[in-house]
PDB file of C-alpha atoms in Angstrom:
ATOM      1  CA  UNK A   1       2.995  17.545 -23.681  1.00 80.00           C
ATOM      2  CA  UNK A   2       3.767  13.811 -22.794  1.00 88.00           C
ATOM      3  CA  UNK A   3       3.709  12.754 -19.194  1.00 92.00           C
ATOM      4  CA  UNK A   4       5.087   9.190 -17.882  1.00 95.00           C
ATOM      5  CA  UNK A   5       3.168   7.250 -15.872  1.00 96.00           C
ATOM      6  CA  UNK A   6       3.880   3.708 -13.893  1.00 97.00           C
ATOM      7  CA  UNK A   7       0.926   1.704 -13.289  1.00 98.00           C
ATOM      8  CA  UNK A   8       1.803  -1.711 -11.199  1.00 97.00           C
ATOM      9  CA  UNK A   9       0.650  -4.065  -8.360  1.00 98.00           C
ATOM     10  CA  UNK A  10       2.205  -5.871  -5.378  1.00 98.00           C
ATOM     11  CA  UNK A  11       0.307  -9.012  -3.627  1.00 97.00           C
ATOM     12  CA  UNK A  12       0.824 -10.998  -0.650  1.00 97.00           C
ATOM     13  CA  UNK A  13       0.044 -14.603   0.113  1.00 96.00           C
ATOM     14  CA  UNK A  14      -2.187 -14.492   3.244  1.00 95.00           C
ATOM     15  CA  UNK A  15      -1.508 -18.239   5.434  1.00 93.00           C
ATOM     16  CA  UNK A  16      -4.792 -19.684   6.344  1.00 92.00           C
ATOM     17  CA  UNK A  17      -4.183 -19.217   9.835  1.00 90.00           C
ATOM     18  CA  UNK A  18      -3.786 -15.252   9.537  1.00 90.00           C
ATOM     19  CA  UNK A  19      -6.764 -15.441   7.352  1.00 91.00           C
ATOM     20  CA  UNK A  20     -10.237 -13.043   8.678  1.00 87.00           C
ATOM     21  CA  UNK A  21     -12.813 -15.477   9.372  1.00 87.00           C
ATOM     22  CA  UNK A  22     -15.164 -13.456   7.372  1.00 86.00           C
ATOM     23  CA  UNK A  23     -12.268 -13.794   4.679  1.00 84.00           C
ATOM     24  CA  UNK A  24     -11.618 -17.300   4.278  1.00 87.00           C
ATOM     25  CA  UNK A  25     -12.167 -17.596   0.534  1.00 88.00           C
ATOM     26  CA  UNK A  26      -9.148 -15.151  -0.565  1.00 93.00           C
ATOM     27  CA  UNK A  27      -5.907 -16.166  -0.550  1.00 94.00           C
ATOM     28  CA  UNK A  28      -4.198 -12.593  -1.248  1.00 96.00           C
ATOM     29  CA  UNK A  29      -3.757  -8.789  -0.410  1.00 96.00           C
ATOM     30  CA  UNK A  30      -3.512  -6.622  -3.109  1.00 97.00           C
ATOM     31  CA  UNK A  31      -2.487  -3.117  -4.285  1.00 98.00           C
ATOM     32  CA  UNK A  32      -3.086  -1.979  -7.710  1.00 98.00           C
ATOM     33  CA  UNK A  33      -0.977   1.816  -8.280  1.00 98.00           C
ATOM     34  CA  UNK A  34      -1.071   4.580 -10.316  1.00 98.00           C
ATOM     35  CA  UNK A  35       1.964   6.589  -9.677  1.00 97.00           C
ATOM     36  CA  UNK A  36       4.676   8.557 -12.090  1.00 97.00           C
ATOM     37  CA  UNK A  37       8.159   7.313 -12.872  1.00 95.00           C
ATOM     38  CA  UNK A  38      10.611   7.450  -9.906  1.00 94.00           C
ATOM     39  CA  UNK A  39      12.028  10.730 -10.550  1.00 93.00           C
ATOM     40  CA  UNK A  40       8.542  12.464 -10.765  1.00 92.00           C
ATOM     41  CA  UNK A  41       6.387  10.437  -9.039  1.00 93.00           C
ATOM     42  CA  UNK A  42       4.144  13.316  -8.689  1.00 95.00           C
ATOM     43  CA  UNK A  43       0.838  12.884 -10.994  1.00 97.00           C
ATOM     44  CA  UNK A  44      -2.366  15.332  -9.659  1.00 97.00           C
ATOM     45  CA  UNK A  45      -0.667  18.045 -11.917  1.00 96.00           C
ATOM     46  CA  UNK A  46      -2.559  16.570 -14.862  1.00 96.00           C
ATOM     47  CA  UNK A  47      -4.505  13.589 -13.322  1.00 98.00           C
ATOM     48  CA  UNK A  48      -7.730  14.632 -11.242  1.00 98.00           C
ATOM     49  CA  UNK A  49      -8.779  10.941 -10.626  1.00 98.00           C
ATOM     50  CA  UNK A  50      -8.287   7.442 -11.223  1.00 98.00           C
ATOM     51  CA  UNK A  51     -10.870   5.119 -11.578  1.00 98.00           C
ATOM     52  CA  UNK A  52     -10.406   0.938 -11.211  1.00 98.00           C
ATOM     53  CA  UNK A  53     -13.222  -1.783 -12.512  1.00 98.00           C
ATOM     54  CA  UNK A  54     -12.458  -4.421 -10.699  1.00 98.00           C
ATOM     55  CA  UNK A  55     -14.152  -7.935 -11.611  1.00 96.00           C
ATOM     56  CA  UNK A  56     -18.212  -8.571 -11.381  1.00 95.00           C
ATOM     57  CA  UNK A  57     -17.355 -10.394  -8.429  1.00 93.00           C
ATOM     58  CA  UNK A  58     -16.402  -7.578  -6.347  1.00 94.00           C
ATOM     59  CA  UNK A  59     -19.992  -6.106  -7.007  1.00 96.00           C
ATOM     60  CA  UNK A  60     -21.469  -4.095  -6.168  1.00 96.00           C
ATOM     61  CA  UNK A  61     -18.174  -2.392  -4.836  1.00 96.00           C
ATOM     62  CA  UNK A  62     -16.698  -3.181  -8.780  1.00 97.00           C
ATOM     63  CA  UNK A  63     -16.108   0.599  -9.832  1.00 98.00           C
ATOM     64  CA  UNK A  64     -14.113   2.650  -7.635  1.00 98.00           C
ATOM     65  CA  UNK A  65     -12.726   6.077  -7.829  1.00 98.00           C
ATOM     66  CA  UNK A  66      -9.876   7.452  -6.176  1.00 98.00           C
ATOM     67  CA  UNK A  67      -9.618  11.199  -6.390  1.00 98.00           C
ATOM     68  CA  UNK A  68      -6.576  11.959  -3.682  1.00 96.00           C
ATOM     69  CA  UNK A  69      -2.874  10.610  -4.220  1.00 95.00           C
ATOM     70  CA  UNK A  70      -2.006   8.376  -3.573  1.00 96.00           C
ATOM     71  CA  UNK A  71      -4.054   6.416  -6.325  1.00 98.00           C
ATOM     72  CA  UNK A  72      -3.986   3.251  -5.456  1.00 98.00           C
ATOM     73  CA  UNK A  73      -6.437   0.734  -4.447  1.00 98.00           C
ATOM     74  CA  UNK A  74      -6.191  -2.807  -1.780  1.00 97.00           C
ATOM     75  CA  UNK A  75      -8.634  -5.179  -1.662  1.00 96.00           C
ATOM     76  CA  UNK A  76      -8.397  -9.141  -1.103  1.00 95.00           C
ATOM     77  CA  UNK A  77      -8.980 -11.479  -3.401  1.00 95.00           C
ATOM     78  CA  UNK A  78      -7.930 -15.259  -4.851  1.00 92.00           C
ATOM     79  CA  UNK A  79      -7.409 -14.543  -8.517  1.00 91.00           C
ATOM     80  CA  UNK A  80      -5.966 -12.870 -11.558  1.00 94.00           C
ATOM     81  CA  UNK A  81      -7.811 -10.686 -13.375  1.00 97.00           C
ATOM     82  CA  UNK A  82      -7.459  -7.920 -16.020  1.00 98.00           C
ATOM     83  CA  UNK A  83      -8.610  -3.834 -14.316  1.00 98.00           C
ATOM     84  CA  UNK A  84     -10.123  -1.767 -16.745  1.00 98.00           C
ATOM     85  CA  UNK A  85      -8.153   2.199 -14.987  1.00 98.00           C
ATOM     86  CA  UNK A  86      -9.714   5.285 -16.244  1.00 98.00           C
ATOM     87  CA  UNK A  87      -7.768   8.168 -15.863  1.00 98.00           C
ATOM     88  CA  UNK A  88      -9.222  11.258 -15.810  1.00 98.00           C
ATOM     89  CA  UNK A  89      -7.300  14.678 -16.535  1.00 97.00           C
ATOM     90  CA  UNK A  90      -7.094  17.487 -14.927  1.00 97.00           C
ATOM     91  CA  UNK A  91      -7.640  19.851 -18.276  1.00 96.00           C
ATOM     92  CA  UNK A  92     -10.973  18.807 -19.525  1.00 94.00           C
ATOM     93  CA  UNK A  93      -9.670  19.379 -22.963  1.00 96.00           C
ATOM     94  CA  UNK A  94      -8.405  15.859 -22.299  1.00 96.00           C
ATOM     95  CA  UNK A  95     -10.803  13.184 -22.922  1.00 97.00           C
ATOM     96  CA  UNK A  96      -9.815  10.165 -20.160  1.00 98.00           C
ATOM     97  CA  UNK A  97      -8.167   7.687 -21.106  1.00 97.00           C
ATOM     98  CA  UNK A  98      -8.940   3.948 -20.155  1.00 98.00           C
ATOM     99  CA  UNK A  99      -6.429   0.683 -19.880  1.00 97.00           C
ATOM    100  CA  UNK A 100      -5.791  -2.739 -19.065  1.00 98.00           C
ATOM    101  CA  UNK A 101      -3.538  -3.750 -16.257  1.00 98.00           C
ATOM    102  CA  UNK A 102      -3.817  -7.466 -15.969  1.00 98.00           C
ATOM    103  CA  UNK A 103      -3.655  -8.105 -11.543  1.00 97.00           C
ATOM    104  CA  UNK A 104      -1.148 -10.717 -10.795  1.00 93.00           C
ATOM    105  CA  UNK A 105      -1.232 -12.218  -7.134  1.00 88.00           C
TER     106      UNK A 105
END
């Protein structure tokens, strides 16, 4: 059986003024999704859990796992980068299955 799946991300330009002081360095919000097409957007039949690697520089929160819809992920940052997802099946039979999304802000 093939499934469809949509895997995307949205960012937003944060002005310096509405910047966290603790946050100064990054420049953007963003959301990196992993979702089905829009008429069956509907994965946990047959994914258990997504997992994003996120660049070094986000150690030593760089691997995250997100085991609930909706599996996504937001964090700030000031760059492009490429995310390694895992996704991980829900039939074991299945061995997971890892791309590249490349971030764009």
């Amino acid at each position: 059986i093939k499934r469809r799946i949509v895997v995307g991300n949205v960012s937003k330009w944060i002005t310096p003024e509405k910047r966290d002081s603790s946050l100064r360095k990054y420049t953007h919000k963003w959301m990196v999704y992993v979702t089905g097409p829009p008429h069956d957007l509907n994965i946990t039949p047959f994914i258990r859990r997504v997992r994003f690697f996120l660049h070094q520089s986000y150690r030593p929160l760089d691997v995250v796992d997100v085991t609930e819809p909706p599996f996504q992920l937001t964090r700030f940052g000031w760059g492009e980068f490429p995310i390694r997802i895992q996704l991980i099946f829900v039939d074991n039979k299945n061995k997971p299955v890892d791309l590249i999304h490349n971030l764009k802000v």
